[in-house]
Coordinates of C-alpha atoms (C1' of nucleotides) in Angstrom, one line a residue:
Chain A
M1090 CA 119.5 120.8 88.0
T1091 CA 122.5 118.9 89.8
R1092 CA 124.6 121.6 87.2
Q1093 CA 122.4 124.4 88.9
T1094 CA 123.3 123.1 92.5
I1095 CA 126.9 123.0 91.5
E1096 CA 126.7 127.1 90.6
C1097 CA 125.0 127.1 94.0
H1098 CA 127.8 125.7 95.8
L1099 CA 130.6 127.7 93.7
S1100 CA 129.0 130.8 94.2
A1101 CA 128.8 130.4 98.3
L1102 CA 133.2 130.2 98.1
P1103 CA 134.7 132.7 100.3
H1104 CA 137.0 133.9 97.5
F1105 CA 134.3 132.9 93.9
R1106 CA 131.5 134.9 95.4
A1107 CA 132.4 138.6 93.9
L1108 CA 132.5 136.4 90.4
S1109 CA 128.8 137.2 87.7
D1110 CA 127.0 133.9 87.2
D1111 CA 128.6 133.5 83.6
V1112 CA 131.6 133.5 85.1
I1113 CA 130.8 130.7 88.0
A1114 CA 128.6 129.2 84.8
R1115 CA 132.0 128.4 82.4
I1116 CA 133.8 126.9 86.2
A1117 CA 130.3 124.5 87.0
Q1118 CA 130.7 123.3 83.3
G1119 CA 133.9 120.8 84.6
C1120 CA 133.4 120.4 88.0
R1121 CA 131.1 117.5 89.5
M1122 CA 129.8 116.4 92.7
R1123 CA 131.1 112.7 95.2
T1124 CA 130.4 111.6 98.1
W1125 CA 132.7 109.7 100.8
R1126 CA 131.0 107.8 103.6
K1127 CA 133.5 108.0 107.5
L1128 CA 136.9 107.7 107.4
E1129 CA 137.3 106.8 103.9
C1130 CA 140.6 108.4 102.0
I1131 CA 139.8 111.9 99.3
F1132 CA 143.5 111.6 98.6
S1133 CA 146.6 110.4 100.2
A1134 CA 149.8 112.1 100.3
N1135 CA 152.1 112.8 97.5
E1136 CA 149.1 110.8 94.8
T1137 CA 149.0 113.4 90.8
A1138 CA 147.0 115.8 92.0
R1139 CA 143.8 115.6 90.0
A1140 CA 141.5 118.5 91.4
F1141 CA 140.8 120.8 94.5
F1142 CA 138.4 120.3 96.5
A1143 CA 134.7 122.5 98.2
V1144 CA 133.4 120.9 101.5
V1145 CA 129.7 121.0 100.4
E1146 CA 128.1 118.7 103.4
G1147 CA 130.1 116.5 105.7
S1148 CA 133.3 117.6 106.8
V1149 CA 137.2 116.4 105.8
R1150 CA 140.3 116.2 107.5
I1151 CA 143.6 116.8 106.5
Y1152 CA 147.1 115.4 108.5
R1153 CA 150.5 113.8 107.8
A1154 CA 150.6 110.0 108.7
N1155 CA 153.6 109.7 111.0
V1156 CA 156.3 106.3 111.2
D1157 CA 154.4 106.1 115.0
G1158 CA 151.1 106.9 113.9
R1159 CA 150.5 109.7 115.7
D1160 CA 149.1 112.1 112.7
Q1161 CA 149.4 115.5 112.7
I1162 CA 145.8 116.7 111.8
L1163 CA 146.6 120.1 109.9
H1164 CA 143.9 121.0 108.9
H1165 CA 140.0 120.1 109.5
L1166 CA 137.8 121.7 107.1
R1167 CA 133.5 121.9 106.8
V1168 CA 131.3 123.5 105.1
G1169 CA 131.9 126.3 102.8
Q1170 CA 135.8 126.0 103.0
S1171 CA 138.1 124.3 99.8
F1172 CA 141.9 122.7 99.8
A1173 CA 144.4 121.2 98.0
E1174 CA 144.3 124.7 95.3
A1175 CA 147.5 124.6 96.2
A1176 CA 148.6 120.6 95.1
V1177 CA 146.3 121.3 91.6
L1178 CA 148.4 124.5 91.3
N1179 CA 151.5 124.2 91.4
F1180 CA 152.7 121.5 93.0
G1181 CA 151.0 117.9 91.1
S1182 CA 151.0 116.0 94.1
Y1183 CA 149.2 116.3 96.9
P1184 CA 151.4 116.7 100.2
A1185 CA 149.0 115.2 102.7
D1186 CA 145.9 113.0 102.9
A1187 CA 142.9 113.9 103.5
R1188 CA 140.0 111.4 104.1
A1189 CA 136.6 111.9 104.9
M1190 CA 135.1 112.4 108.7
E1191 CA 131.2 112.2 108.6
S1192 CA 129.1 110.5 106.3
P1193 CA 128.5 111.4 103.6
T1194 CA 130.8 114.3 103.6
V1195 CA 130.1 115.5 99.9
L1196 CA 132.3 117.2 98.1
L1197 CA 132.6 119.2 95.2
E1198 CA 135.5 118.0 92.7
I1199 CA 137.1 120.7 90.3
P1200 CA 139.8 119.2 88.1
R1201 CA 143.4 120.6 87.4
E1202 CA 143.2 120.8 83.9
H1203 CA 139.5 122.4 84.1
V1204 CA 141.2 125.7 86.4
L1205 CA 144.8 125.6 84.9
G1206 CA 142.6 126.4 81.3
L1207 CA 140.4 128.9 83.4
L1208 CA 143.2 130.7 84.4
R1209 CA 144.8 131.6 81.7
E1210 CA 140.8 133.0 80.5
D1211 CA 139.7 134.8 82.9
H1212 CA 141.7 136.8 85.0
R1213 CA 139.0 136.9 87.6
I1214 CA 139.0 133.7 87.8
A1215 CA 143.0 133.8 88.7
A1216 CA 141.9 136.7 90.5
A1217 CA 139.9 134.3 92.9
M1218 CA 142.3 131.3 93.0
V1219 CA 145.2 134.1 94.6
G1220 CA 143.0 134.8 97.0
S1221 CA 142.1 131.5 97.5
L1222 CA 145.6 130.6 98.6
S1223 CA 146.6 134.3 100.1
R1224 CA 143.7 132.8 103.1
W1225 CA 145.7 129.9 102.9
I1226 CA 148.9 131.2 103.8
L1227 CA 147.4 133.3 106.5
V1228 CA 145.9 130.6 108.6
L1229 CA 149.2 128.3 108.1
A1230 CA 151.1 131.4 108.9
D1231 CA 148.2 131.7 112.2
R1232 CA 148.9 127.8 112.6
V1233 CA 153.0 128.2 113.2
E1234 CA 152.6 131.0 115.4
E1235 CA 150.5 128.4 117.4
L1236 CA 152.7 125.8 117.5
S1237 CA 155.9 127.6 118.3
I1238 CA 154.5 128.2 121.9
A1239 CA 155.6 126.6 124.3
S1240 CA 153.5 126.8 126.7
V1241 CA 149.8 124.3 126.7
G1242 CA 148.0 126.3 128.6
V1243 CA 148.2 129.4 126.0
R1244 CA 147.8 127.3 123.0
L1245 CA 144.4 126.4 124.4
A1246 CA 143.1 129.6 125.8
R1247 CA 143.5 131.0 122.0
H1248 CA 142.9 128.0 119.8
L1249 CA 139.5 128.2 121.5
L1250 CA 139.3 131.8 121.7
R1251 CA 139.6 131.5 117.7
L1252 CA 136.8 128.6 117.0
P1253 CA 133.6 129.7 116.5
A1254 CA 131.0 130.9 119.4
T1255 CA 127.5 132.2 120.5
S1256 CA 128.3 134.5 123.2
I1257 CA 124.9 135.2 125.7
C1258 CA 125.2 137.9 128.0
D1259 CA 129.4 137.8 129.2
E1260 CA 129.5 134.5 128.4
L1261 CA 130.5 132.5 125.4
T1262 CA 129.5 128.8 124.2
I1263 CA 131.8 126.7 121.5
V1264 CA 131.0 123.5 120.3
L1265 CA 134.1 121.8 119.6
P1266 CA 134.6 120.8 115.9
G1267 CA 135.7 117.6 116.9
S1268 CA 136.2 114.9 119.6
K1269 CA 138.1 116.7 122.7
K1270 CA 141.4 113.6 121.0
D1271 CA 141.0 115.0 117.4
L1272 CA 141.8 119.1 119.1
A1273 CA 144.5 117.4 121.5
E1274 CA 145.9 115.8 118.6
H1275 CA 145.4 119.3 116.7
L1276 CA 147.2 121.0 119.3
S1277 CA 150.0 119.1 119.6
I1278 CA 149.5 118.1 123.2
A1279 CA 148.7 114.4 124.9
P1280 CA 144.5 113.9 125.3
E1281 CA 145.4 113.5 129.4
T1282 CA 147.4 116.9 129.3
L1283 CA 143.8 118.3 127.7
S1284 CA 141.1 115.9 130.2
R1285 CA 144.1 118.0 133.5
L1286 CA 144.2 121.6 131.9
L1287 CA 140.0 121.4 131.3
R1288 CA 139.6 120.1 135.1
V1289 CA 142.1 123.3 136.6
W1290 CA 139.9 125.5 134.6
R1291 CA 136.9 124.0 135.2
E1292 CA 137.5 124.2 138.7
R1293 CA 138.9 127.9 139.1
G1294 CA 135.1 129.0 137.6
I1295 CA 136.5 129.8 133.7
L1296 CA 134.8 127.3 132.4
E1297 CA 132.5 124.6 131.5
S1298 CA 132.0 121.2 129.6
Q1299 CA 129.6 118.9 128.5
G1300 CA 130.6 116.7 126.0
R1301 CA 131.4 118.6 123.0
S1302 CA 130.0 122.2 124.2
I1303 CA 132.4 124.6 125.9
L1304 CA 130.5 127.5 127.9
L1305 CA 133.1 130.6 129.1
R1306 CA 131.9 131.5 132.2
D1307 CA 134.8 133.7 132.0
P1308 CA 136.8 134.9 128.1
R1309 CA 138.3 137.3 130.0
V1310 CA 140.7 135.2 132.1
L1311 CA 140.8 133.1 129.7
E1312 CA 141.9 136.0 127.1
A1313 CA 144.3 137.0 129.7
I1314 CA 146.0 132.7 129.7
A1315 CA 146.3 133.4 125.9
D1316 CA 147.8 136.8 126.5
G1317 CA 150.6 134.8 128.6
V1318 CA 150.0 135.5 131.8
D1319 CA 151.4 133.2 133.4
D1320 CA 147.9 130.8 134.7
V1321 CA 149.0 129.9 137.9
R1322 CA 150.0 133.2 139.7
S1323 CA 147.2 134.8 138.9
A1324 CA 144.8 132.6 140.5
D1325 CA 147.2 133.7 144.2
S1326 CA 148.7 136.6 144.7
P1327 CA 146.2 139.6 143.2
C1328 CA 149.1 142.5 143.7
P1329 CA 152.3 141.2 145.0
Chain B
M561 CA 170.8 151.1 83.4
T562 CA 168.8 151.0 86.8
R563 CA 166.2 149.3 85.0
Q564 CA 168.0 146.5 83.3
T565 CA 169.1 145.3 86.7
I566 CA 165.4 145.2 87.9
E567 CA 164.7 143.3 84.9
C568 CA 167.8 140.8 85.8
H569 CA 167.0 140.4 89.1
L570 CA 162.7 140.1 88.5
S571 CA 163.7 137.0 85.9
A572 CA 166.3 135.6 89.0
L573 CA 162.9 134.3 90.8
P574 CA 162.2 131.1 91.1
H575 CA 158.3 132.1 89.0
F576 CA 159.5 134.9 87.2
R577 CA 161.7 133.1 85.5
A578 CA 159.5 131.6 83.2
L579 CA 158.1 134.8 81.5
S580 CA 159.3 136.4 78.5
D581 CA 161.7 139.5 78.3
D582 CA 158.9 141.4 77.4
V583 CA 155.8 140.8 80.3
I584 CA 159.4 141.1 82.9
A585 CA 160.0 144.3 81.4
R586 CA 156.3 145.2 82.1
I587 CA 156.6 144.5 85.7
A588 CA 160.5 146.1 86.7
Q589 CA 158.3 149.1 85.1
G590 CA 156.7 150.1 88.9
C591 CA 159.9 148.6 91.1
R592 CA 162.3 150.2 92.6
M593 CA 165.6 149.7 94.9
R594 CA 165.8 149.8 98.2
T595 CA 168.5 149.6 101.2
W596 CA 168.6 148.9 104.2
R597 CA 171.5 148.9 107.6
K598 CA 171.3 145.2 109.6
L599 CA 168.5 145.8 112.1
E600 CA 166.4 147.9 110.3
C601 CA 162.5 147.7 109.6
I602 CA 161.0 146.9 106.7
F603 CA 157.6 146.6 107.7
S604 CA 155.4 146.0 110.8
A605 CA 152.8 143.3 111.4
N606 CA 149.0 145.5 110.2
E607 CA 150.7 148.8 108.9
T608 CA 149.3 148.2 105.3
A609 CA 150.6 146.3 102.4
R610 CA 152.1 148.3 100.2
A611 CA 154.6 146.0 98.2
F612 CA 155.8 143.4 98.0
F613 CA 159.3 142.4 98.2
A614 CA 162.2 139.9 96.4
V615 CA 165.9 139.7 98.2
V616 CA 168.2 141.2 96.0
E617 CA 171.3 141.1 98.3
G618 CA 171.5 140.2 102.3
S619 CA 168.6 139.2 104.5
V620 CA 165.5 139.0 105.8
R621 CA 163.9 137.8 108.7
I622 CA 159.9 137.5 108.9
Y623 CA 158.4 137.9 112.8
R624 CA 155.7 137.8 115.6
A625 CA 156.5 139.5 118.0
N626 CA 155.7 138.2 121.1
V627 CA 154.5 140.2 124.4
D628 CA 157.0 138.2 126.0
G629 CA 159.8 139.7 124.2
R630 CA 160.6 135.6 122.4
D631 CA 160.0 136.3 119.0
Q632 CA 158.6 133.7 116.3
I633 CA 160.6 134.0 113.2
L634 CA 158.7 132.8 110.8
H635 CA 161.3 132.5 108.5
H636 CA 164.5 133.5 106.8
L637 CA 165.2 134.4 103.4
R638 CA 168.1 134.8 101.1
V639 CA 168.5 136.5 97.9
G640 CA 167.0 135.2 95.0
Q641 CA 163.7 134.8 97.1
S642 CA 160.2 136.4 98.0
F643 CA 157.9 137.7 100.6
A644 CA 154.6 139.3 101.8
E645 CA 153.1 138.4 98.4
A646 CA 150.4 138.1 100.0
A647 CA 149.6 140.3 102.2
V648 CA 149.4 142.5 98.6
L649 CA 147.4 140.4 97.1
N650 CA 144.5 139.9 99.7
F651 CA 145.1 140.9 103.3
G652 CA 145.9 145.0 102.9
S653 CA 148.3 144.5 105.5
Y654 CA 151.0 142.6 106.7
P655 CA 149.9 140.1 109.2
A656 CA 153.9 139.8 111.0
D657 CA 157.7 142.1 111.6
A658 CA 159.6 142.4 108.7
R659 CA 163.2 143.7 109.3
A660 CA 166.8 143.1 107.9
M661 CA 169.6 141.0 109.0
E662 CA 172.3 142.5 107.1
S663 CA 174.2 145.5 105.7
P664 CA 173.5 146.2 103.3
T665 CA 170.2 144.0 102.5
V666 CA 169.3 145.5 99.4
L667 CA 165.3 144.8 97.9
L668 CA 163.3 144.9 94.7
E669 CA 160.1 146.6 95.8
I670 CA 157.0 145.8 93.6
P671 CA 154.3 148.1 94.5
R672 CA 151.1 146.9 95.1
E673 CA 149.3 149.3 92.6
H674 CA 151.1 147.8 89.8
V675 CA 151.3 144.1 90.6
L676 CA 146.9 144.6 91.0
G677 CA 147.5 146.1 87.2
L678 CA 149.6 144.0 86.2
L679 CA 147.3 140.9 87.3
R680 CA 144.5 141.6 85.6
E681 CA 146.1 142.5 81.7
D682 CA 148.8 138.7 82.0
H683 CA 147.2 136.0 82.5
R684 CA 151.2 134.7 82.2
I685 CA 151.8 137.1 85.5
A686 CA 148.8 136.0 87.4
A687 CA 150.2 132.4 86.7
A688 CA 153.6 133.2 88.5
M689 CA 151.9 135.1 91.5
V690 CA 149.7 131.5 91.9
G691 CA 153.3 130.4 91.7
S692 CA 154.9 132.6 94.6
L693 CA 151.7 131.8 96.6
S694 CA 151.3 127.3 96.1
R695 CA 155.4 127.8 96.7
W696 CA 154.4 129.6 100.0
I697 CA 152.4 126.9 101.4
L698 CA 153.8 124.3 101.4
V699 CA 156.7 126.2 103.0
L700 CA 154.5 126.6 105.6
A701 CA 152.8 122.7 105.6
D702 CA 156.0 121.9 106.2
R703 CA 156.7 123.8 109.1
V704 CA 154.0 122.8 110.7
E705 CA 154.4 119.6 110.7
E706 CA 157.8 120.3 111.7
L707 CA 156.9 122.1 115.2
S708 CA 154.3 119.5 115.6
I709 CA 156.6 116.7 116.7
A710 CA 157.0 116.9 120.1
S711 CA 161.1 115.3 120.3
V712 CA 163.3 118.6 119.6
G713 CA 165.6 115.9 119.2
V714 CA 163.4 114.6 116.1
R715 CA 163.2 118.4 115.3
L716 CA 167.0 119.5 115.0
A717 CA 167.8 116.2 112.9
R718 CA 164.8 117.1 110.0
H719 CA 165.4 120.5 110.3
L720 CA 169.5 120.0 109.4
L721 CA 169.1 117.6 107.0
R722 CA 167.0 119.9 105.0
L723 CA 169.7 122.9 104.6
P724 CA 171.6 123.0 102.3
A725 CA 174.2 120.9 101.8
T726 CA 178.0 119.7 100.3
S727 CA 178.3 116.3 100.3
I728 CA 182.2 114.5 100.1
C729 CA 182.7 110.8 100.4
D730 CA 179.7 109.9 102.7
E731 CA 179.7 113.3 104.9
L732 CA 177.8 116.3 105.0
T733 CA 178.8 120.0 105.4
I734 CA 176.1 122.0 106.6
V735 CA 176.6 126.4 107.4
L736 CA 173.9 128.1 109.8
P737 CA 172.1 130.2 108.0
G738 CA 172.5 132.2 110.6
S739 CA 173.5 132.3 114.4
K740 CA 172.6 129.1 117.0
K741 CA 170.4 131.5 118.6
D742 CA 168.5 131.7 115.8
L743 CA 168.0 128.3 114.8
A744 CA 167.2 127.2 118.7
E745 CA 164.6 130.6 117.8
H746 CA 163.3 129.1 115.1
L747 CA 162.1 125.7 116.4
S748 CA 160.7 127.2 119.2
I749 CA 163.6 125.9 121.2
A750 CA 165.5 127.2 124.1
P751 CA 169.7 127.5 123.2
E752 CA 170.8 125.6 125.9
T753 CA 168.8 122.9 124.6
L754 CA 170.0 123.1 121.0
S755 CA 173.5 123.2 122.2
R756 CA 173.7 119.9 124.4
L757 CA 171.5 118.2 121.9
L758 CA 174.8 119.2 119.9
R759 CA 176.9 118.0 122.4
V760 CA 175.4 115.0 122.7
W761 CA 175.3 114.0 119.0
R762 CA 179.4 115.0 118.7
E763 CA 179.7 112.6 121.6
R764 CA 178.5 109.6 119.8
G765 CA 180.1 110.3 116.8
I766 CA 177.1 111.6 114.6
L767 CA 178.6 115.6 113.9
E768 CA 181.6 118.0 114.3
S769 CA 180.4 121.6 114.9
Q770 CA 182.7 124.7 114.5
G771 CA 180.6 127.7 114.6
R772 CA 178.0 127.4 112.4
S773 CA 179.5 125.3 110.4
I774 CA 178.6 121.5 111.1
L775 CA 179.8 118.4 109.8
L776 CA 177.6 115.5 109.3
R777 CA 180.1 112.5 110.2
D778 CA 177.0 109.5 110.2
P779 CA 173.9 111.4 107.6
R780 CA 172.2 108.0 107.9
V781 CA 171.8 108.1 112.3
L782 CA 171.2 111.6 111.2
E783 CA 168.4 109.9 109.3
A784 CA 167.2 107.6 111.6
I785 CA 167.2 110.1 114.6
A786 CA 164.8 112.1 112.2
D787 CA 162.1 109.5 111.3
G788 CA 161.7 108.7 114.8
V789 CA 164.2 106.0 115.8
D790 CA 164.7 106.5 119.4
D791 CA 168.4 108.2 120.2
V792 CA 168.6 107.1 123.0
R793 CA 168.8 102.9 123.0
S794 CA 170.1 103.0 119.1
A795 CA 172.7 103.1 121.3
D796 CA 173.2 100.5 123.5
S797 CA 171.4 97.4 122.3
P798 CA 171.9 96.4 118.7
C799 CA 168.8 93.7 118.9
P800 CA 166.9 92.5 121.6
Chain C
dC963 C1' 190.4 148.1 126.7
dG964 C1' 185.4 147.5 128.3
dG965 C1' 181.1 146.4 126.9
dT966 C1' 178.1 143.3 124.6
dG967 C1' 176.8 139.3 123.3
dC968 C1' 177.1 134.4 121.6
dG969 C1' 177.7 129.8 123.6
dT970 C1' 178.3 126.2 126.5
dT971 C1' 177.7 124.2 130.5
dG972 C1' 175.8 122.6 135.8
dA973 C1' 171.9 122.4 138.8
dC974 C1' 167.3 122.6 139.7
dA975 C1' 162.3 123.2 138.4
dT976 C1' 159.1 122.3 135.8
dT977 C1' 156.1 121.3 131.8
dT978 C1' 154.4 117.1 129.9
dC979 C1' 154.4 112.7 128.4
dT980 C1' 153.5 107.9 129.1
dC981 C1' 151.4 103.6 131.5
dA982 C1' 147.8 101.8 133.6
dA983 C1' 143.5 101.1 135.3
dC984 C1' 138.8 102.7 135.5
dT985 C1' 133.6 104.4 133.6
dG986 C1' 130.7 105.5 130.6
dT987 C1' 128.8 105.8 125.8
dT988 C1' 127.8 103.8 121.8
dG989 C1' 127.7 100.8 117.8
dT990 C1' 127.4 96.0 116.6
dG991 C1' 126.4 91.1 116.1
dG992 C1' 123.5 87.5 117.7
Chain D
dC589 C1' 116.6 93.8 122.7
dC590 C1' 120.9 92.7 124.9
dA591 C1' 126.1 91.8 126.1
dC592 C1' 130.3 92.7 124.7
dA593 C1' 133.9 95.1 122.1
dA594 C1' 135.7 99.4 121.4
dC595 C1' 136.6 103.8 121.8
dA596 C1' 136.8 108.6 124.0
dG597 C1' 137.5 110.5 128.4
dT598 C1' 139.1 111.0 132.8
dT599 C1' 142.3 110.3 136.5
dG600 C1' 146.3 108.6 139.4
dA601 C1' 151.9 107.9 139.7
dG602 C1' 155.9 108.4 137.9
dA603 C1' 159.3 109.4 134.0
dA604 C1' 161.2 112.0 131.1
dA605 C1' 162.7 115.9 128.8
dT606 C1' 163.1 120.7 128.4
dG607 C1' 163.3 125.2 129.8
dT608 C1' 165.0 128.7 133.3
dC609 C1' 168.6 130.8 136.8
dA610 C1' 173.6 131.6 136.6
dA611 C1' 178.0 131.3 135.6
dC612 C1' 182.3 131.7 132.9
dG613 C1' 184.7 132.1 128.8
dC614 C1' 184.9 134.1 124.1
dA615 C1' 184.8 136.6 120.3
dC616 C1' 183.7 140.2 118.1
dC617 C1' 183.1 145.5 117.8
dG618 C1' 183.6 150.4 119.3

DNA sequence: CGGTGCGTTGACATTTCTCAACTGTTGTGG
DNA sequence: CCACAACAGTTGAGAAATGTCAACGCACCG
């Protein structure tokens, strides 16, 4: 029963999807499911990496604790995403902290020894792991690009446009994965700045925001902002 | 002759070091060496990823071209480092641009088809590739953390302390891998700000800089700055 | 010898942060 | 079930950090 559940969750992972049932079954053998409560620590930085994880329920935050108390959020993981593969396959220890963000948060735990063994035996598993790692590289490279943009407006616009959204006749509805404070932290900006920015855009009719849901009334303008068109001048001077 | 040279360079790569000679020989079979001149393009973003590379001579810059002409440097690669593994193994196309930064820049080119084939045949090669990818993840995660630090002073201090340095009785000598303009671009700050920051530190006796070499007279103070100790106050108020 | 681009400096504009106050919501314990 | 505490979110005012623009010296290269 549990075993079958594990197999089911495993094969739902993006890079394990292509694996045949027997391969999945072999991976499932060494795995187990564990549950955390909100804000509980999953692992800490520098701790020995004994396993990597996949989110089955709830969500997880990967962050680096800073001296001044302002943590830097590296990622926010949701159902169907895996993390800490690289720590397990290479580093030996976790390079960041992870904690559950909901109660309950259920994770599939794939122990280090188990993966390393399978990696040697089956090239299809190796290929799957290579896929997982590659995806992380792309995500991180995007993140580097995002953070290296000086203008906060551009940063926010880009980020919003990348979030999953539902479109209804030219308008997009986005539901933030966390609080606005989290979003600010993710973008490395002050919460006040985020609030003000949203207000300005609201006043310009670009969007509306109620709690965690944001309605993009005019996605095109936001795209223009994301492309670096100066937010201020675009409002007054139509064509100088 | 050339073949032997290729094998030699291959086995010098960090994650290929552990591979036995016969495995190296098999990898070498499909590789070739190519030379670029300074500023020549090695590949562009979105181009089909036909191969990944290792630097044999010279250096390479990986960057993303921005609309406003201000490119974001993702990495600066030097002899013995490999790049674009993830593009070849997963994405299908390169996610960024690469160009040679010196004349001549010699690269070892490992074609996509060749790696993919070997990956299936030999788990030791798969393990080596997994290692390469994992290392990239760590580098990128560090970069994200670096860029998410608000204070430019802290950012610069951290970066300098991570650069390879030679130590002579409590003093460290650092030779920058590129121009100061490059450094500024890498840290996402204005060149003027970098110049001013170095001047302030020079006036405080923390360091001296002549061209591309920086002499850290007092690495401890720089470490304190890197740890977030406020640069300004630490100079005047000894113990309030 | 002239051109090109880096590095530096100054003056100034702008962005973003910080601090402080206030509101509304949520959750908790009595 | 209510009172209270804790915290997200908003707003304002002022401070601080950083970018922009302009000018200049200097080295390097053709």
